[in-house]
Amino acid sequence: MAADAFQDRAFQHTLRAPALFAGVGVHTGAYTRVDVRPAPVDHGIVFVRTDVIDRDNRVPATGGAVCKTQLGTVIGNAAGVTVSTIEHLMAAFVMLGVDNAVVELDGPEMPIMDGSSEPFVRILDRAGRRAQDAARRYIEILDVIEVVDGDKRAALVPAERFEMAFEIRFPTAVIGTQAIDMVMDGPTFRRELADCRTFGFAHEVEALRAMGLARGGSLENAVVIEGDRILNPEGLRRPDEFVRHKALDAIGDLYVLGMPIVGRFEGSLAGHAINNQLVRALLARPAAWRVKTFVEDLAEAV
């Protein structure tokens, strides 16, 4: 194995320099500025609401911090401070190998950018990464962990690497039944999933806005479907962009565990809610997984 590849897998990483960007939140419609900064070893991913000054404004991205999963993942702290729609940035963090970072933002919701993870990938690439003097920890799945809710299912299954399998079904000819099954690593994520956008249905928009959601949604940051046609003039980026985006969401939702996964994710009609149920099911079954490092792997192989 090349030295760079070993360092990438074996050691924790943070950013080499701050990464700055801004945009509107898809649900709040609020314009938010974000500054992603380097963080020390074992810090994890922590969001900081700089617009909140009267109470604790730090919100660590952890499994127990997820407080809402309607059309996005929302995390909160004991002081009631929340950060919404973190999943696309979290997917970029884990698949680019960023273990530790401080995400400072001056509003309640992460910018949606173009509805995918690709803008975050570009921004993080510009900032660069640096290795840190500590081993990267992984969650190795030892036994099947499964959550079923009606026709929805999410599971983590033992595997030698991170694999992603997902299936969706929607009663429109634009989507129908779509499925993917692939080994997931950084290059594969960049090539196959990162540019796949969130999507929604035109007939739901007014109801969502009445609920205080989708206020920042537009054809610039989401694929919008009306009946059996796509309203976006440019069309789809991929024929199965919908299921690929669902897989992207699941990757981000799983990273609230704070460590990459060695195992296979299987999702059927799954969304943010059942993804977080799976995270909590894993945390409740410590015998079904273990924390390991790449260095331990090498030692066992010798």
mmCIF file of C-alpha atoms in Angstrom, residues 74-189:
data_model
loop_
_atom_site.group_PDB
_atom_site.id
_atom_site.type_symbol
_atom_site.label_atom_id
_atom_site.label_comp_id
_atom_site.label_asym_id
_atom_site.label_seq_id
_atom_site.Cartn_x
_atom_site.Cartn_y
_atom_site.Cartn_z
ATOM 1 C CA VAL A 74 -31.651 18.275 12.627
ATOM 2 C CA ILE A 75 -29.311 18.139 15.631
ATOM 3 C CA GLY A 76 -29.728 20.024 18.900
ATOM 4 C CA ASN A 77 -28.149 20.503 22.306
ATOM 5 C CA ALA A 78 -29.531 20.637 25.857
ATOM 6 C CA ALA A 79 -29.981 24.415 25.577
ATOM 7 C CA GLY A 80 -32.407 23.986 22.706
ATOM 8 C CA VAL A 81 -30.034 25.268 20.020
ATOM 9 C CA THR A 82 -30.461 23.401 16.736
ATOM 10 C CA VAL A 83 -28.796 23.086 13.328
ATOM 11 C CA SER A 84 -30.812 21.768 10.386
ATOM 12 C CA THR A 85 -30.018 19.945 7.154
ATOM 13 C CA ILE A 86 -26.532 18.759 8.055
ATOM 14 C CA GLU A 87 -26.566 15.519 6.059
ATOM 15 C CA HIS A 88 -25.005 16.684 2.761
ATOM 16 C CA LEU A 89 -21.997 18.266 4.479
ATOM 17 C CA MET A 90 -21.675 15.271 6.818
ATOM 18 C CA ALA A 91 -21.586 12.918 3.815
ATOM 19 C CA ALA A 92 -18.779 14.991 2.298
ATOM 20 C CA PHE A 93 -16.871 14.970 5.604
ATOM 21 C CA VAL A 94 -16.926 11.203 6.049
ATOM 22 C CA MET A 95 -16.241 10.277 2.424
ATOM 23 C CA LEU A 96 -13.391 12.785 2.100
ATOM 24 C CA GLY A 97 -11.925 11.578 5.394
ATOM 25 C CA VAL A 98 -12.465 14.613 7.632
ATOM 26 C CA ASP A 99 -12.657 13.429 11.244
ATOM 27 C CA ASN A 100 -12.394 16.701 13.140
ATOM 28 C CA ALA A 101 -13.854 20.109 12.279
ATOM 29 C CA VAL A 102 -15.662 23.098 13.751
ATOM 30 C CA VAL A 103 -18.559 24.289 11.582
ATOM 31 C CA GLU A 104 -19.422 27.876 12.509
ATOM 32 C CA LEU A 105 -22.667 29.210 11.035
ATOM 33 C CA ASP A 106 -24.695 32.356 11.689
ATOM 34 C CA GLY A 107 -28.147 30.834 11.206
ATOM 35 C CA PRO A 108 -30.334 27.828 11.998
ATOM 36 C CA GLU A 109 -29.805 25.804 8.826
ATOM 37 C CA MET A 110 -26.926 24.700 6.646
ATOM 38 C CA PRO A 111 -27.023 26.190 3.131
ATOM 39 C CA ILE A 112 -28.514 23.748 0.637
ATOM 40 C CA MET A 113 -26.138 24.917 -2.135
ATOM 41 C CA ASP A 114 -27.215 22.987 -5.274
ATOM 42 C CA GLY A 115 -28.992 20.236 -3.306
ATOM 43 C CA SER A 116 -26.079 17.800 -3.408
ATOM 44 C CA SER A 117 -22.724 17.244 -1.692
ATOM 45 C CA GLU A 118 -20.635 18.317 -4.686
ATOM 46 C CA PRO A 119 -20.242 21.991 -3.650
ATOM 47 C CA PHE A 120 -19.039 20.862 -0.213
ATOM 48 C CA VAL A 121 -16.570 18.457 -1.820
ATOM 49 C CA ARG A 122 -15.123 21.300 -3.919
ATOM 50 C CA ILE A 123 -14.948 23.637 -0.914
ATOM 51 C CA LEU A 124 -13.248 21.042 1.304
ATOM 52 C CA ASP A 125 -10.820 20.137 -1.485
ATOM 53 C CA ARG A 126 -9.757 23.783 -1.749
ATOM 54 C CA ALA A 127 -9.158 23.959 2.008
ATOM 55 C CA GLY A 128 -7.165 20.722 1.943
ATOM 56 C CA ARG A 129 -6.655 18.183 4.699
ATOM 57 C CA ARG A 130 -3.838 17.434 7.099
ATOM 58 C CA ALA A 131 -3.105 14.250 8.966
ATOM 59 C CA GLN A 132 -3.157 14.265 12.761
ATOM 60 C CA ASP A 133 -1.167 12.289 15.305
ATOM 61 C CA ALA A 134 -3.909 9.845 16.285
ATOM 62 C CA ALA A 135 -5.404 6.710 14.788
ATOM 63 C CA ARG A 136 -8.677 6.979 12.906
ATOM 64 C CA ARG A 137 -11.329 4.823 14.566
ATOM 65 C CA TYR A 138 -13.860 2.792 12.608
ATOM 66 C CA ILE A 139 -17.109 1.087 13.582
ATOM 67 C CA GLU A 140 -16.889 -2.537 12.480
ATOM 68 C CA ILE A 141 -20.296 -4.230 12.225
ATOM 69 C CA LEU A 142 -20.175 -7.702 13.839
ATOM 70 C CA ASP A 143 -23.848 -8.687 13.704
ATOM 71 C CA VAL A 144 -26.911 -7.596 11.754
ATOM 72 C CA ILE A 145 -28.560 -4.460 13.133
ATOM 73 C CA GLU A 146 -31.957 -3.868 11.551
ATOM 74 C CA VAL A 147 -34.893 -1.490 11.848
ATOM 75 C CA VAL A 148 -38.197 -2.123 10.084
ATOM 76 C CA ASP A 149 -41.095 0.332 9.999
ATOM 77 C CA GLY A 150 -43.941 -0.858 7.779
ATOM 78 C CA ASP A 151 -42.497 -1.197 4.276
ATOM 79 C CA LYS A 152 -39.356 0.745 5.225
ATOM 80 C CA ARG A 153 -36.156 -1.033 6.245
ATOM 81 C CA ALA A 154 -32.631 0.009 7.157
ATOM 82 C CA ALA A 155 -29.898 -2.376 8.234
ATOM 83 C CA LEU A 156 -26.175 -2.632 8.890
ATOM 84 C CA VAL A 157 -24.653 -5.995 7.987
ATOM 85 C CA PRO A 158 -21.099 -7.297 8.513
ATOM 86 C CA ALA A 159 -18.787 -6.714 5.538
ATOM 87 C CA GLU A 160 -15.068 -6.232 4.965
ATOM 88 C CA ARG A 161 -15.502 -2.668 3.695
ATOM 89 C CA PHE A 162 -18.164 0.028 3.518
ATOM 90 C CA GLU A 163 -20.905 -0.954 1.090
ATOM 91 C CA MET A 164 -24.085 0.890 0.194
ATOM 92 C CA ALA A 165 -27.251 -0.781 -1.121
ATOM 93 C CA PHE A 166 -30.454 1.207 -1.534
ATOM 94 C CA GLU A 167 -33.826 0.760 -3.191
ATOM 95 C CA ILE A 168 -36.682 3.240 -3.652
ATOM 96 C CA ARG A 169 -40.132 3.116 -5.254
ATOM 97 C CA PHE A 170 -42.326 6.082 -6.176
ATOM 98 C CA PRO A 171 -45.610 5.989 -8.139
ATOM 99 C CA THR A 172 -44.388 8.216 -10.954
ATOM 100 C CA ALA A 173 -42.821 7.201 -14.237
ATOM 101 C CA VAL A 174 -40.035 9.689 -13.558
ATOM 102 C CA ILE A 175 -38.763 7.539 -10.663
ATOM 103 C CA GLY A 176 -40.520 4.155 -10.486
ATOM 104 C CA THR A 177 -38.239 1.567 -8.850
ATOM 105 C CA GLN A 178 -34.537 2.379 -8.616
ATOM 106 C CA ALA A 179 -31.714 0.524 -6.859
ATOM 107 C CA ILE A 180 -27.961 0.770 -6.384
ATOM 108 C CA ASP A 181 -25.449 -1.578 -4.772
ATOM 109 C CA MET A 182 -21.810 -0.523 -4.621
ATOM 110 C CA VAL A 183 -18.632 -0.517 -2.569
ATOM 111 C CA MET A 184 -18.349 3.004 -1.217
ATOM 112 C CA ASP A 185 -15.055 4.840 -0.785
ATOM 113 C CA GLY A 186 -13.883 8.388 -1.421
ATOM 114 C CA PRO A 187 -13.294 8.127 -5.185
ATOM 115 C CA THR A 188 -16.560 6.226 -5.695
ATOM 116 C CA PHE A 189 -18.495 8.819 -3.704
#
